[in-house]
Amino acid sequence: MSHPEQRLMELGLKLPEVVPPVATYVSAVRSGDHVYVSGQVPLQEGQLIAAGRLGDTISVELGYECARQCALNALAALKAEVGDLARVARVVKALVFVASTADFTRHPRVGDGASDLLRGLFGDAGRHARSAVGVMALPLNSPVELELLVELRRPSGG
C-alpha cells in the first residue's frame, strides 16, 4: 500500500490545515503508542460544509460527506501531533456522533464516510472498531463529529 498522503492525492484529496479547538482542549494527545484525536466537525476552510440534523435538513449522503471531512480534519490533527501519517500502525477506534432527529436510524451509514476513507488510506490497518450514536445537537450546529484513537508504529532499534 502506498504512503497515506500519496493515497490521499490519488483520491483527489489533501489534508486541510489543522482546525483550531473551539474551547479549552487540544486537537490531539499522544499517550505512549496511542494518539487520541479530539472530536472533529466537518469544517472546510473555516466553514461547516453543512449544518443541521440528519432526518431533518441533512441527507444521509451529505452526512456521509460530512463524516469524510471530519476524518480529513482528524488526520490533519494526527499528522500535526506525530509528524507523518506513515507512523500509523492501525486505526483502533472511531466514535461518530450524528446530530439527528429522534426517528433517524441510519447513523452507521453516515459513519461510513469516515470509515471508508480510513480503510482506503491505511488498508487493513484502517479497519477499526466504531460506535455511531445519535445526539440532539453538536458544536456549531454540526451534523457530525468524529473522534479517533490511533496506534503508532514503535520506532525500530530503540
PDB file of N, CA, C and O in Angstrom, residues 52-109:
ATOM      1  N   GLY A  52     -27.004  21.405  10.631  1.00  0.00           N
ATOM      2  CA  GLY A  52     -28.348  20.880  10.854  1.00  0.00           C
ATOM      3  C   GLY A  52     -28.305  19.435  11.328  1.00  0.00           C
ATOM      4  O   GLY A  52     -27.269  18.953  11.776  1.00  0.00           O
ATOM      5  N   ARG A  53     -29.447  18.755  11.200  1.00  0.00           N
ATOM      6  CA  ARG A  53     -29.565  17.394  11.719  1.00  0.00           C
ATOM      7  C   ARG A  53     -29.981  16.419  10.623  1.00  0.00           C
ATOM      8  O   ARG A  53     -30.762  16.747   9.735  1.00  0.00           O
ATOM      9  N   LEU A  54     -29.475  15.202  10.753  1.00  0.00           N
ATOM     10  CA  LEU A  54     -29.895  14.112   9.877  1.00  0.00           C
ATOM     11  C   LEU A  54     -31.338  13.771  10.215  1.00  0.00           C
ATOM     12  O   LEU A  54     -31.744  13.806  11.368  1.00  0.00           O
ATOM     13  N   GLY A  55     -32.101  13.458   9.175  1.00  0.00           N
ATOM     14  CA  GLY A  55     -33.520  13.179   9.372  1.00  0.00           C
ATOM     15  C   GLY A  55     -34.357  14.444   9.303  1.00  0.00           C
ATOM     16  O   GLY A  55     -35.577  14.398   9.353  1.00  0.00           O
ATOM     17  N   ASP A  56     -33.693  15.582   9.177  1.00  0.00           N
ATOM     18  CA  ASP A  56     -34.379  16.870   9.073  1.00  0.00           C
ATOM     19  C   ASP A  56     -33.879  17.572   7.819  1.00  0.00           C
ATOM     20  O   ASP A  56     -34.387  17.330   6.730  1.00  0.00           O
ATOM     21  N   THR A  57     -32.833  18.389   7.932  1.00  0.00           N
ATOM     22  CA  THR A  57     -32.336  19.166   6.793  1.00  0.00           C
ATOM     23  C   THR A  57     -31.127  18.536   6.107  1.00  0.00           C
ATOM     24  O   THR A  57     -30.718  18.995   5.048  1.00  0.00           O
ATOM     25  N   ILE A  58     -30.551  17.481   6.688  1.00  0.00           N
ATOM     26  CA  ILE A  58     -29.338  16.874   6.141  1.00  0.00           C
ATOM     27  C   ILE A  58     -29.642  15.457   5.657  1.00  0.00           C
ATOM     28  O   ILE A  58     -30.177  14.634   6.410  1.00  0.00           O
ATOM     29  N   SER A  59     -29.285  15.165   4.407  1.00  0.00           N
ATOM     30  CA  SER A  59     -29.487  13.824   3.846  1.00  0.00           C
ATOM     31  C   SER A  59     -28.398  12.875   4.330  1.00  0.00           C
ATOM     32  O   SER A  59     -27.332  13.304   4.788  1.00  0.00           O
ATOM     33  N   VAL A  60     -28.640  11.583   4.198  1.00  0.00           N
ATOM     34  CA  VAL A  60     -27.637  10.584   4.558  1.00  0.00           C
ATOM     35  C   VAL A  60     -26.388  10.780   3.709  1.00  0.00           C
ATOM     36  O   VAL A  60     -25.260  10.676   4.213  1.00  0.00           O
ATOM     37  N   GLU A  61     -26.554  11.088   2.433  1.00  0.00           N
ATOM     38  CA  GLU A  61     -25.413  11.279   1.540  1.00  0.00           C
ATOM     39  C   GLU A  61     -24.559  12.466   1.978  1.00  0.00           C
ATOM     40  O   GLU A  61     -23.325  12.389   1.987  1.00  0.00           O
ATOM     41  N   LEU A  62     -25.204  13.556   2.363  1.00  0.00           N
ATOM     42  CA  LEU A  62     -24.453  14.723   2.834  1.00  0.00           C
ATOM     43  C   LEU A  62     -23.818  14.420   4.193  1.00  0.00           C
ATOM     44  O   LEU A  62     -22.686  14.839   4.461  1.00  0.00           O
ATOM     45  N   GLY A  63     -24.509  13.662   5.034  1.00  0.00           N
ATOM     46  CA  GLY A  63     -23.930  13.248   6.308  1.00  0.00           C
ATOM     47  C   GLY A  63     -22.677  12.418   6.104  1.00  0.00           C
ATOM     48  O   GLY A  63     -21.682  12.567   6.828  1.00  0.00           O
ATOM     49  N   TYR A  64     -22.702  11.525   5.110  1.00  0.00           N
ATOM     50  CA  TYR A  64     -21.536  10.708   4.752  1.00  0.00           C
ATOM     51  C   TYR A  64     -20.360  11.614   4.377  1.00  0.00           C
ATOM     52  O   TYR A  64     -19.235  11.400   4.829  1.00  0.00           O
ATOM     53  N   GLU A  65     -20.621  12.619   3.543  1.00  0.00           N
ATOM     54  CA  GLU A  65     -19.565  13.562   3.145  1.00  0.00           C
ATOM     55  C   GLU A  65     -19.045  14.354   4.343  1.00  0.00           C
ATOM     56  O   GLU A  65     -17.844  14.628   4.443  1.00  0.00           O
ATOM     57  N   CYS A  66     -19.929  14.706   5.257  1.00  0.00           N
ATOM     58  CA  CYS A  66     -19.505  15.401   6.472  1.00  0.00           C
ATOM     59  C   CYS A  66     -18.578  14.514   7.302  1.00  0.00           C
ATOM     60  O   CYS A  66     -17.549  14.985   7.806  1.00  0.00           O
ATOM     61  N   ALA A  67     -18.925  13.242   7.437  1.00  0.00           N
ATOM     62  CA  ALA A  67     -18.081  12.319   8.199  1.00  0.00           C
ATOM     63  C   ALA A  67     -16.718  12.172   7.528  1.00  0.00           C
ATOM     64  O   ALA A  67     -15.686  12.096   8.201  1.00  0.00           O
ATOM     65  N   ARG A  68     -16.700  12.163   6.221  1.00  0.00           N
ATOM     66  CA  ARG A  68     -15.419  12.080   5.491  1.00  0.00           C
ATOM     67  C   ARG A  68     -14.569  13.313   5.761  1.00  0.00           C
ATOM     68  O   ARG A  68     -13.365  13.210   5.986  1.00  0.00           O
ATOM     69  N   GLN A  69     -15.188  14.492   5.767  1.00  0.00           N
ATOM     70  CA  GLN A  69     -14.444  15.719   6.067  1.00  0.00           C
ATOM     71  C   GLN A  69     -13.954  15.709   7.512  1.00  0.00           C
ATOM     72  O   GLN A  69     -12.838  16.156   7.791  1.00  0.00           O
ATOM     73  N   CYS A  70     -14.762  15.182   8.423  1.00  0.00           N
ATOM     74  CA  CYS A  70     -14.315  15.043   9.813  1.00  0.00           C
ATOM     75  C   CYS A  70     -13.056  14.183   9.875  1.00  0.00           C
ATOM     76  O   CYS A  70     -12.112  14.481  10.619  1.00  0.00           O
ATOM     77  N   ALA A  71     -13.031  13.093   9.095  1.00  0.00           N
ATOM     78  CA  ALA A  71     -11.866  12.208   9.080  1.00  0.00           C
ATOM     79  C   ALA A  71     -10.645  12.936   8.534  1.00  0.00           C
ATOM     80  O   ALA A  71      -9.535  12.790   9.066  1.00  0.00           O
ATOM     81  N   LEU A  72     -10.816  13.719   7.496  1.00  0.00           N
ATOM     82  CA  LEU A  72      -9.683  14.502   6.961  1.00  0.00           C
ATOM     83  C   LEU A  72      -9.154  15.463   8.018  1.00  0.00           C
ATOM     84  O   LEU A  72      -7.937  15.597   8.201  1.00  0.00           O
ATOM     85  N   ASN A  73     -10.051  16.106   8.739  1.00  0.00           N
ATOM     86  CA  ASN A  73      -9.632  17.034   9.792  1.00  0.00           C
ATOM     87  C   ASN A  73      -8.925  16.287  10.930  1.00  0.00           C
ATOM     88  O   ASN A  73      -7.940  16.775  11.484  1.00  0.00           O
ATOM     89  N   ALA A  74      -9.421  15.098  11.257  1.00  0.00           N
ATOM     90  CA  ALA A  74      -8.781  14.292  12.294  1.00  0.00           C
ATOM     91  C   ALA A  74      -7.387  13.863  11.858  1.00  0.00           C
ATOM     92  O   ALA A  74      -6.439  13.878  12.655  1.00  0.00           O
ATOM     93  N   LEU A  75      -7.234  13.513  10.596  1.00  0.00           N
ATOM     94  CA  LEU A  75      -5.919  13.124  10.088  1.00  0.00           C
ATOM     95  C   LEU A  75      -4.947  14.303  10.094  1.00  0.00           C
ATOM     96  O   LEU A  75      -3.749  14.123  10.360  1.00  0.00           O
ATOM     97  N   ALA A  76      -5.445  15.498   9.827  1.00  0.00           N
ATOM     98  CA  ALA A  76      -4.588  16.690   9.894  1.00  0.00           C
ATOM     99  C   ALA A  76      -4.101  16.904  11.325  1.00  0.00           C
ATOM    100  O   ALA A  76      -2.917  17.194  11.554  1.00  0.00           O
ATOM    101  N   ALA A  77      -4.989  16.737  12.304  1.00  0.00           N
ATOM    102  CA  ALA A  77      -4.601  16.885  13.711  1.00  0.00           C
ATOM    103  C   ALA A  77      -3.614  15.789  14.108  1.00  0.00           C
ATOM    104  O   ALA A  77      -2.636  16.042  14.827  1.00  0.00           O
ATOM    105  N   LEU A  78      -3.846  14.581  13.620  1.00  0.00           N
ATOM    106  CA  LEU A  78      -2.951  13.464  13.896  1.00  0.00           C
ATOM    107  C   LEU A  78      -1.560  13.733  13.332  1.00  0.00           C
ATOM    108  O   LEU A  78      -0.546  13.564  14.011  1.00  0.00           O
ATOM    109  N   LYS A  79      -1.500  14.175  12.085  1.00  0.00           N
ATOM    110  CA  LYS A  79      -0.200  14.455  11.461  1.00  0.00           C
ATOM    111  C   LYS A  79       0.530  15.565  12.206  1.00  0.00           C
ATOM    112  O   LYS A  79       1.745  15.489  12.406  1.00  0.00           O
ATOM    113  N   ALA A  80      -0.192  16.583  12.647  1.00  0.00           N
ATOM    114  CA  ALA A  80       0.438  17.676  13.396  1.00  0.00           C
ATOM    115  C   ALA A  80       1.039  17.154  14.699  1.00  0.00           C
ATOM    116  O   ALA A  80       2.075  17.647  15.154  1.00  0.00           O
ATOM    117  N   GLU A  81       0.432  16.135  15.276  1.00  0.00           N
ATOM    118  CA  GLU A  81       0.927  15.573  16.538  1.00  0.00           C
ATOM    119  C   GLU A  81       2.120  14.646  16.338  1.00  0.00           C
ATOM    120  O   GLU A  81       3.057  14.653  17.130  1.00  0.00           O
ATOM    121  N   VAL A  82       2.105  13.824  15.262  1.00  0.00           N
ATOM    122  CA  VAL A  82       3.136  12.786  15.103  1.00  0.00           C
ATOM    123  C   VAL A  82       4.099  13.028  13.946  1.00  0.00           C
ATOM    124  O   VAL A  82       5.089  12.327  13.837  1.00  0.00           O
ATOM    125  N   GLY A  83       3.799  13.979  13.068  1.00  0.00           N
ATOM    126  CA  GLY A  83       4.720  14.338  12.002  1.00  0.00           C
ATOM    127  C   GLY A  83       4.535  13.629  10.681  1.00  0.00           C
ATOM    128  O   GLY A  83       4.844  14.185   9.644  1.00  0.00           O
ATOM    129  N   ASP A  84       4.040  12.398  10.680  1.00  0.00           N
ATOM    130  CA  ASP A  84       3.944  11.631   9.439  1.00  0.00           C
ATOM    131  C   ASP A  84       2.860  10.567   9.594  1.00  0.00           C
ATOM    132  O   ASP A  84       2.910   9.752  10.524  1.00  0.00           O
ATOM    133  N   LEU A  85       1.903  10.545   8.678  1.00  0.00           N
ATOM    134  CA  LEU A  85       0.821   9.558   8.747  1.00  0.00           C
ATOM    135  C   LEU A  85       1.320   8.133   8.511  1.00  0.00           C
ATOM    136  O   LEU A  85       0.631   7.172   8.860  1.00  0.00           O
ATOM    137  N   ALA A  86       2.507   7.980   7.958  1.00  0.00           N
ATOM    138  CA  ALA A  86       3.079   6.643   7.778  1.00  0.00           C
ATOM    139  C   ALA A  86       3.413   6.003   9.125  1.00  0.00           C
ATOM    140  O   ALA A  86       3.653   4.803   9.196  1.00  0.00           O
ATOM    141  N   ARG A  87       3.404   6.770  10.198  1.00  0.00           N
ATOM    142  CA  ARG A  87       3.648   6.226  11.540  1.00  0.00           C
ATOM    143  C   ARG A  87       2.449   5.473  12.094  1.00  0.00           C
ATOM    144  O   ARG A  87       2.548   4.806  13.121  1.00  0.00           O
ATOM    145  N   VAL A  88       1.301   5.565  11.429  1.00  0.00           N
ATOM    146  CA  VAL A  88       0.096   4.885  11.904  1.00  0.00           C
ATOM    147  C   VAL A  88       0.239   3.378  11.723  1.00  0.00           C
ATOM    148  O   VAL A  88       0.426   2.891  10.604  1.00  0.00           O
ATOM    149  N   ALA A  89       0.181   2.643  12.837  1.00  0.00           N
ATOM    150  CA  ALA A  89       0.183   1.178  12.787  1.00  0.00           C
ATOM    151  C   ALA A  89      -1.226   0.666  12.523  1.00  0.00           C
ATOM    152  O   ALA A  89      -1.416  -0.280  11.764  1.00  0.00           O
ATOM    153  N   ARG A  90      -2.202   1.316  13.168  1.00  0.00           N
ATOM    154  CA  ARG A  90      -3.597   0.975  12.905  1.00  0.00           C
ATOM    155  C   ARG A  90      -4.519   2.027  13.505  1.00  0.00           C
ATOM    156  O   ARG A  90      -4.173   2.683  14.485  1.00  0.00           O
ATOM    157  N   VAL A  91      -5.667   2.169  12.892  1.00  0.00           N
ATOM    158  CA  VAL A  91      -6.742   2.961  13.475  1.00  0.00           C
ATOM    159  C   VAL A  91      -7.474   1.993  14.403  1.00  0.00           C
ATOM    160  O   VAL A  91      -7.964   0.948  13.961  1.00  0.00           O
ATOM    161  N   VAL A  92      -7.523   2.323  15.684  1.00  0.00           N
ATOM    162  CA  VAL A  92      -8.082   1.418  16.676  1.00  0.00           C
ATOM    163  C   VAL A  92      -9.591   1.607  16.814  1.00  0.00           C
ATOM    164  O   VAL A  92     -10.355   0.644  16.764  1.00  0.00           O
ATOM    165  N   LYS A  93     -10.027   2.860  16.962  1.00  0.00           N
ATOM    166  CA  LYS A  93     -11.440   3.125  17.257  1.00  0.00           C
ATOM    167  C   LYS A  93     -11.862   4.456  16.666  1.00  0.00           C
ATOM    168  O   LYS A  93     -11.108   5.427  16.704  1.00  0.00           O
ATOM    169  N   ALA A  94     -13.052   4.486  16.126  1.00  0.00           N
ATOM    170  CA  ALA A  94     -13.685   5.723  15.680  1.00  0.00           C
ATOM    171  C   ALA A  94     -14.996   5.863  16.449  1.00  0.00           C
ATOM    172  O   ALA A  94     -15.731   4.894  16.623  1.00  0.00           O
ATOM    173  N   LEU A  95     -15.260   7.059  16.910  1.00  0.00           N
ATOM    174  CA  LEU A  95     -16.517   7.370  17.575  1.00  0.00           C
ATOM    175  C   LEU A  95     -17.183   8.486  16.779  1.00  0.00           C
ATOM    176  O   LEU A  95     -16.624   9.569  16.645  1.00  0.00           O
ATOM    177  N   VAL A  96     -18.337   8.162  16.207  1.00  0.00           N
ATOM    178  CA  VAL A  96     -19.053   9.095  15.340  1.00  0.00           C
ATOM    179  C   VAL A  96     -20.321   9.551  16.053  1.00  0.00           C
ATOM    180  O   VAL A  96     -21.148   8.726  16.447  1.00  0.00           O
ATOM    181  N   PHE A  97     -20.439  10.858  16.210  1.00  0.00           N
ATOM    182  CA  PHE A  97     -21.655  11.453  16.760  1.00  0.00           C
ATOM    183  C   PHE A  97     -22.452  12.019  15.593  1.00  0.00           C
ATOM    184  O   PHE A  97     -21.893  12.717  14.744  1.00  0.00           O
ATOM    185  N   VAL A  98     -23.738  11.735  15.550  1.00  0.00           N
ATOM    186  CA  VAL A  98     -24.600  12.206  14.468  1.00  0.00           C
ATOM    187  C   VAL A  98     -25.744  12.994  15.084  1.00  0.00           C
ATOM    188  O   VAL A  98     -26.557  12.437  15.837  1.00  0.00           O
ATOM    189  N   ALA A  99     -25.804  14.282  14.800  1.00  0.00           N
ATOM    190  CA  ALA A  99     -26.942  15.093  15.235  1.00  0.00           C
ATOM    191  C   ALA A  99     -28.141  14.669  14.394  1.00  0.00           C
ATOM    192  O   ALA A  99     -28.088  14.736  13.161  1.00  0.00           O
ATOM    193  N   SER A 100     -29.193  14.204  15.055  1.00  0.00           N
ATOM    194  CA  SER A 100     -30.291  13.633  14.288  1.00  0.00           C
ATOM    195  C   SER A 100     -31.623  13.783  15.010  1.00  0.00           C
ATOM    196  O   SER A 100     -31.669  14.029  16.211  1.00  0.00           O
ATOM    197  N   THR A 101     -32.652  13.590  14.239  1.00  0.00           N
ATOM    198  CA  THR A 101     -33.994  13.567  14.798  1.00  0.00           C
ATOM    199  C   THR A 101     -34.174  12.251  15.556  1.00  0.00           C
ATOM    200  O   THR A 101     -33.426  11.290  15.371  1.00  0.00           O
ATOM    201  N   ALA A 102     -35.221  12.189  16.386  1.00  0.00           N
ATOM    202  CA  ALA A 102     -35.462  11.011  17.223  1.00  0.00           C
ATOM    203  C   ALA A 102     -35.746   9.760  16.399  1.00  0.00           C
ATOM    204  O   ALA A 102     -35.443   8.649  16.839  1.00  0.00           O
ATOM    205  N   ASP A 103     -36.287   9.914  15.185  1.00  0.00           N
ATOM    206  CA  ASP A 103     -36.641   8.744  14.384  1.00  0.00           C
ATOM    207  C   ASP A 103     -35.581   8.362  13.358  1.00  0.00           C
ATOM    208  O   ASP A 103     -35.744   7.387  12.626  1.00  0.00           O
ATOM    209  N   PHE A 104     -34.466   9.063  13.313  1.00  0.00           N
ATOM    210  CA  PHE A 104     -33.396   8.741  12.363  1.00  0.00           C
ATOM    211  C   PHE A 104     -32.627   7.526  12.879  1.00  0.00           C
ATOM    212  O   PHE A 104     -32.274   7.451  14.053  1.00  0.00           O
ATOM    213  N   THR A 105     -32.355   6.555  11.984  1.00  0.00           N
ATOM    214  CA  THR A 105     -31.681   5.325  12.419  1.00  0.00           C
ATOM    215  C   THR A 105     -30.507   4.918  11.529  1.00  0.00           C
ATOM    216  O   THR A 105     -29.962   3.828  11.692  1.00  0.00           O
ATOM    217  N   ARG A 106     -30.089   5.768  10.628  1.00  0.00           N
ATOM    218  CA  ARG A 106     -29.028   5.377   9.684  1.00  0.00           C
ATOM    219  C   ARG A 106     -27.656   5.912  10.093  1.00  0.00           C
ATOM    220  O   ARG A 106     -26.802   6.166   9.258  1.00  0.00           O
ATOM    221  N   HIS A 107     -27.428   6.047  11.382  1.00  0.00           N
ATOM    222  CA  HIS A 107     -26.145   6.538  11.898  1.00  0.00           C
ATOM    223  C   HIS A 107     -24.958   5.754  11.346  1.00  0.00           C
ATOM    224  O   HIS A 107     -23.951   6.361  10.982  1.00  0.00           O
ATOM    225  N   PRO A 108     -25.032   4.409  11.277  1.00  0.00           N
ATOM    226  CA  PRO A 108     -23.889   3.665  10.754  1.00  0.00           C
ATOM    227  C   PRO A 108     -23.521   4.058   9.325  1.00  0.00           C
ATOM    228  O   PRO A 108     -22.342   4.142   8.980  1.00  0.00           O
ATOM    229  N   ARG A 109     -24.503   4.317   8.491  1.00  0.00           N
ATOM    230  CA  ARG A 109     -24.223   4.707   7.093  1.00  0.00           C
ATOM    231  C   ARG A 109     -23.517   6.056   7.058  1.00  0.00           C
ATOM    232  O   ARG A 109     -22.615   6.273   6.258  1.00  0.00           O
TER     233      ARG A 109
END
